[in-house]
Coordinates of C-alpha atoms in Angstrom, one line a residue:
X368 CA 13.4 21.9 3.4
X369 CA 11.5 18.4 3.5
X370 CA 12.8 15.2 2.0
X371 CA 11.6 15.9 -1.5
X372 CA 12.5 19.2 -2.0
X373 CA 16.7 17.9 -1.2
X374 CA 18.8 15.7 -3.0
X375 CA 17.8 13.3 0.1
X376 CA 15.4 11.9 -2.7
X377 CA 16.6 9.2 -4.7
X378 CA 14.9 6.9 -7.6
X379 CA 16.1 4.1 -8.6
X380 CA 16.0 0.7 -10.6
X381 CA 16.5 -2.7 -10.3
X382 CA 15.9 -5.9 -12.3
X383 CA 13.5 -8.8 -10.6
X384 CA 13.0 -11.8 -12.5
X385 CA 13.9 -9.0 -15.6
X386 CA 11.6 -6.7 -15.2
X387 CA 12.4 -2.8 -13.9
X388 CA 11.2 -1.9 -10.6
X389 CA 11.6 1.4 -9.4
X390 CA 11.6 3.0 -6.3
X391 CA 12.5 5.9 -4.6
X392 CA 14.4 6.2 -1.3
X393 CA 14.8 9.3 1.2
X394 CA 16.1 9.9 4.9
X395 CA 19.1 8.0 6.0
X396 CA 17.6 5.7 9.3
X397 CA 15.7 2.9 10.0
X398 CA 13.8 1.3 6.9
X399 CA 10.5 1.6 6.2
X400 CA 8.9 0.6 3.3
X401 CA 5.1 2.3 2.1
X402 CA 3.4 -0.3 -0.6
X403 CA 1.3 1.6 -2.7
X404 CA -3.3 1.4 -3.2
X405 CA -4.9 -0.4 -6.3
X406 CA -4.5 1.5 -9.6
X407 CA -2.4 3.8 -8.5
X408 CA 1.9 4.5 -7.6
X409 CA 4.4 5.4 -5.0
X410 CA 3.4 9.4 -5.4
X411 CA 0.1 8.6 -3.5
X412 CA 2.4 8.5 -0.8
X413 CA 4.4 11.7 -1.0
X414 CA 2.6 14.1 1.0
X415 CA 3.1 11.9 4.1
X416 CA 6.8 10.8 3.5
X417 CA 7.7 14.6 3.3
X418 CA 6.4 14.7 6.7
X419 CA 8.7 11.9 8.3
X420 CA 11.7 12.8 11.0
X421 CA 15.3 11.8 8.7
X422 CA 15.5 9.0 11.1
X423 CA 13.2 7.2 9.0
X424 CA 14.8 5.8 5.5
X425 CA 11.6 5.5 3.3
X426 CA 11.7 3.4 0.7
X427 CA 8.9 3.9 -1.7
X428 CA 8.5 1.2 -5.0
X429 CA 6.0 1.3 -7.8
X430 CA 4.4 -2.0 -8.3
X431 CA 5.2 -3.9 -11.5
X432 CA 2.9 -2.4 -13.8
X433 CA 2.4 0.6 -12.3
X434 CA 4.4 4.2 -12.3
X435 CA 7.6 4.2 -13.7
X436 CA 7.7 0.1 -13.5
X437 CA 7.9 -1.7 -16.4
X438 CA 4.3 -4.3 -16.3
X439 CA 5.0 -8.6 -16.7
X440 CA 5.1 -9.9 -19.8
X441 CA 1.5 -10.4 -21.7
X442 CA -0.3 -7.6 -19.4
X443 CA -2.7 -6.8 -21.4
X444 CA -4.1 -10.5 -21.1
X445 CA -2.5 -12.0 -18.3
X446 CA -3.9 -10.9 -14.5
X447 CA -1.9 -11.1 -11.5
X448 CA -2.6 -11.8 -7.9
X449 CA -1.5 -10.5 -4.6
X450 CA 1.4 -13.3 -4.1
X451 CA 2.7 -12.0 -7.3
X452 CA 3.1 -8.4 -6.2
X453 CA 4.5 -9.9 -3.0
X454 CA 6.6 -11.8 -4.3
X455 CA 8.0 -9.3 -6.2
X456 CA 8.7 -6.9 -2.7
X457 CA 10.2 -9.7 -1.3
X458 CA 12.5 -9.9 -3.4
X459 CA 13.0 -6.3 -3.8
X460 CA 13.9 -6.5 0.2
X461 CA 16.5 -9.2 -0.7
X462 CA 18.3 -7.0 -3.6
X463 CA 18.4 -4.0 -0.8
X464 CA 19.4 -6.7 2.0
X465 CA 17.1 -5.4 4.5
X466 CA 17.0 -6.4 7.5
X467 CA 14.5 -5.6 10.5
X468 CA 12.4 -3.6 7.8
X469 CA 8.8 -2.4 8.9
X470 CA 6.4 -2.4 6.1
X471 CA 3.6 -0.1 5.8
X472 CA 1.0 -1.0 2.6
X473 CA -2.4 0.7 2.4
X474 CA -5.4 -1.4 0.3
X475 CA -4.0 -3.7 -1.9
X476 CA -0.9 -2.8 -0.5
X477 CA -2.0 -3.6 2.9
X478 CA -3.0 -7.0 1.6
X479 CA 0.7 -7.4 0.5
X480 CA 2.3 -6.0 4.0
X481 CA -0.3 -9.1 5.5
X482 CA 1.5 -12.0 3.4
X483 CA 4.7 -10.1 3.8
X484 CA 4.7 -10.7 7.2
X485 CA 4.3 -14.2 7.0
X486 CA 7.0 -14.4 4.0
X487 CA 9.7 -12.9 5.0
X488 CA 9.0 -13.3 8.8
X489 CA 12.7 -12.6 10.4
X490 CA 13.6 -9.9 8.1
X491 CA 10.2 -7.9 8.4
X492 CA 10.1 -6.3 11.6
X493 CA 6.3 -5.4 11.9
X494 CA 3.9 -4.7 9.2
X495 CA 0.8 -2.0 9.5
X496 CA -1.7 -3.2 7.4
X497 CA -4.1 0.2 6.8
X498 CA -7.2 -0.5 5.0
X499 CA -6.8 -3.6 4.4
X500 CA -7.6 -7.7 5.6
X501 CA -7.3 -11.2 5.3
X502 CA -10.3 -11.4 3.0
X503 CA -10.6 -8.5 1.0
X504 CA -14.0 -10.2 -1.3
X505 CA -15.5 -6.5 -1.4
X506 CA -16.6 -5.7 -5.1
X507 CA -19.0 -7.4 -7.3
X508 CA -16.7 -8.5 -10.2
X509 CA -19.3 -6.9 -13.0
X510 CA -18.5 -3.5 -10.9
X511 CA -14.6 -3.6 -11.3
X512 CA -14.6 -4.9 -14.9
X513 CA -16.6 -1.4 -15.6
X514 CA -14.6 0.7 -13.0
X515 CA -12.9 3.4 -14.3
X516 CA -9.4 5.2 -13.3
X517 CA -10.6 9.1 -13.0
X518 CA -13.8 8.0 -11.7
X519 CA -14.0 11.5 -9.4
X520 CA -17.2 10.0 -7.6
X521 CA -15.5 6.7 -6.6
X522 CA -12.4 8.7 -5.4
X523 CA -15.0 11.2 -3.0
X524 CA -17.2 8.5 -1.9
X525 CA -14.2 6.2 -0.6
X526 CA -12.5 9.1 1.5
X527 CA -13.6 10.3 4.9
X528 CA -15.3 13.5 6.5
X529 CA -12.0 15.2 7.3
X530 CA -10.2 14.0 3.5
X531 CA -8.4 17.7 2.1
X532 CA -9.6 18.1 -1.3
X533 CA -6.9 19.1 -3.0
X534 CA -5.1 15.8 -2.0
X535 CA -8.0 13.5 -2.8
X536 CA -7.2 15.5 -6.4
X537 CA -3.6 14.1 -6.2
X538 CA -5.1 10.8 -5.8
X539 CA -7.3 11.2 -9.0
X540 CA -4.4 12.6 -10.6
X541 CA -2.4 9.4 -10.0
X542 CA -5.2 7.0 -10.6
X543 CA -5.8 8.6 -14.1
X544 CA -2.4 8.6 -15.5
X545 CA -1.4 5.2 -14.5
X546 CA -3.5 2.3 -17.3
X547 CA -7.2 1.2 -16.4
X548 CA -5.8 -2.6 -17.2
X549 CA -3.6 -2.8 -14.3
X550 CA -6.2 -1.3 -12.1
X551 CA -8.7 -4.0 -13.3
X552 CA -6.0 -6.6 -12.5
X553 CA -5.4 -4.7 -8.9
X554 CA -9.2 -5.3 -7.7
X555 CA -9.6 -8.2 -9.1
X556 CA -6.1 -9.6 -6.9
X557 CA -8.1 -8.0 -4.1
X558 CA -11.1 -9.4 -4.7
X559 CA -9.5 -12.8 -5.0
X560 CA -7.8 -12.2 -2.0
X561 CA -7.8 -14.6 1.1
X562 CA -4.7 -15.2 3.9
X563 CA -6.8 -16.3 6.4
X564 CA -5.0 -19.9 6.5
X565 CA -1.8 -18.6 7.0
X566 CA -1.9 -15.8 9.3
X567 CA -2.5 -18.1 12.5
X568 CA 1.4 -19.2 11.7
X569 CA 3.5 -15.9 11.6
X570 CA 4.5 -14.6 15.1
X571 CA 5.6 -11.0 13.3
X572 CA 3.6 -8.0 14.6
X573 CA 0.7 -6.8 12.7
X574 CA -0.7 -3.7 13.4
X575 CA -4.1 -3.3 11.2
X576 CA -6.3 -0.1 10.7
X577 CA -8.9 1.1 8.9
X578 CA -10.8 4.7 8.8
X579 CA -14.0 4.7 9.9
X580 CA -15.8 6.3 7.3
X581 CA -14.1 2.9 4.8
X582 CA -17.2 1.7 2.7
X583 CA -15.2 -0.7 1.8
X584 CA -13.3 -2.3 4.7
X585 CA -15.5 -2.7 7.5
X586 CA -14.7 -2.9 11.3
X587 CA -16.0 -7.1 11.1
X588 CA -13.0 -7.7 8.3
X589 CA -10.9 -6.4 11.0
X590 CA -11.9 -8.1 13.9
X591 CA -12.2 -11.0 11.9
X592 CA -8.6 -10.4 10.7
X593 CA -6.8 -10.1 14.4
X594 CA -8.3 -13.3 15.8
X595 CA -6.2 -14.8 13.4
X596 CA -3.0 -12.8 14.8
X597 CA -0.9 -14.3 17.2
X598 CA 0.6 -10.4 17.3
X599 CA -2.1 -8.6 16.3
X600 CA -3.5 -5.0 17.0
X601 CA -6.3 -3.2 15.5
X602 CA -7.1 0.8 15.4
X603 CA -10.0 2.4 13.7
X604 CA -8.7 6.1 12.5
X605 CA -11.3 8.5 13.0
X606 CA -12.7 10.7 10.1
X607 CA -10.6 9.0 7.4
X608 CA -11.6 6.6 4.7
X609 CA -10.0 4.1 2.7
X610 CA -7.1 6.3 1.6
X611 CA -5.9 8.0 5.0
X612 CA -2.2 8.8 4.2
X613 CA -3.3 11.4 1.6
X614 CA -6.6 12.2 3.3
X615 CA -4.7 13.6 6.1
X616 CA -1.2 12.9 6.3
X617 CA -0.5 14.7 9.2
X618 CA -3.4 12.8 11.2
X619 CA -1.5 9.8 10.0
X620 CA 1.5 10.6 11.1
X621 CA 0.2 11.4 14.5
X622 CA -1.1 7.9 14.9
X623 CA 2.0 6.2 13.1
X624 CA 4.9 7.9 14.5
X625 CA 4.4 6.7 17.9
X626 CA 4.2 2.7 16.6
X627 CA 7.5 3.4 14.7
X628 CA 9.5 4.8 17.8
X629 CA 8.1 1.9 19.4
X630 CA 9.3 -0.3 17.5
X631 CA 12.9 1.6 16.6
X632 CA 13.3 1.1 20.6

């Protein structure tokens, strides 16, 4: 029986700066927390989480705005950026007093595990940044302002050669039922998106990825990205695109297990 079929799984609130956050948590071991893509919530990582040894305690939050989280006041007219959705986790790490915690964010969540490393630097043990860079200026704007949530050709053409189907229909699922406002908000944060100043100054280790069928991040961003590392490790996954973990979790897993252990040693 995995992790989601026990009462292993928890959800959960908590108020930050007064708004609910929720999150889910499972397996009783070392923290790990997965940060969420643009537009989307904590589900689009379920098929992997299932998949982790109970050694690993995942901790698994909706964004503000996104899932079961309540959205900031004046959504519907006020955007966000990446600090605020980092801010937000880092003080979501403070409420659970983690300590020593490994983030994990894919896409805009990537972005977030980058800053995070800097922010809470001393608390964050290592961050693996997948799909993601420290300037993510990818889209034209006119494109995202017309993007739409169940756009099923988007969803295709970002995953790789070896996605499963039936999971890139999970992701659709989770893009459509979660609002198109927030998801313009969440490209337009990544668009905006630049850490490249800061990075040079945070010793924490970074481990950054990208599939190598990505349109959208591109082997340059990360090369360009690690130069700025003083900890810094890149990996290109093969066959995967720009949503690995529910292309194929299990290749994931493969490749992230063995960096966890590592780094629970």
């Amino acid at each position: 029986m995995n992790r989601y079929e026990s009462d292993m799984l928890q959800g959960n609130y908590v108020k930050i700066d007064g708004e609910s956050l929720y999150f889910e948590t499972s397996g009783n071991g070392f923290p790990v927390i997965f940060l969420h893509t643009a537009g989307t919530d904590g589900r689009i990582w379920k098929h992997f989480v299932e998949l982790l040894p109970d050694s690993v305690k995942a901790i698994v939050p909706d964004l503000p705005g996104h899932g079961k989280s309540w959205p900031w006041a004046n959504w519907r007219k006020k955007r966000v950026d990446v600090r605020y959705y980092a801010e937000k986790m880092a003080k979501l790490v403070e409420k659970l007093e983690l300590k020593d915690v490994i983030v994990v964010g894919c896409s805009i969540g990537a972005d977030i595990s980058l800053m995070l490393a800097k922010m809470l630097e001393g608390k964050v043990k290592a961050s693996v940044v997948i799909e993601g860079a420290a300037k993510t200026h990818t889209f034209p704007e006119e494109v995202i302002m017309k993007t739409e949530p169940g756009n099923v050709e988007r969803a295709f053409d970002f995953c790789g050669r070896n996605a499963k189907k039936e999971y890139i229909e999970d992701l659709i699922w989770s893009r459509s039922s979660n609002n198109r406002d927030i998801y313009v908000t969440d490209l337009l944060a990544w668009n905006n998106f630049d850490y490249s100043k800061e990075l040079a100054t945070t010793s924490t280790k970074v481990y950054i990825m990208r599939g190598e069928d990505d349109p959208v991040v591109t082997e340059p961003m990360l090369e360009d990205t690690v130069s700025l590392l003083k900890n810094g490790s890149k990996m290109t996954l093969k066959g995967l695109g720009h949503y690995p973990m529910i292309e194929d979790p299990e290749a994931l897993l493969k490749i992230l297990q063995p960096m966890l252990e590592e780094l629970l040693s």
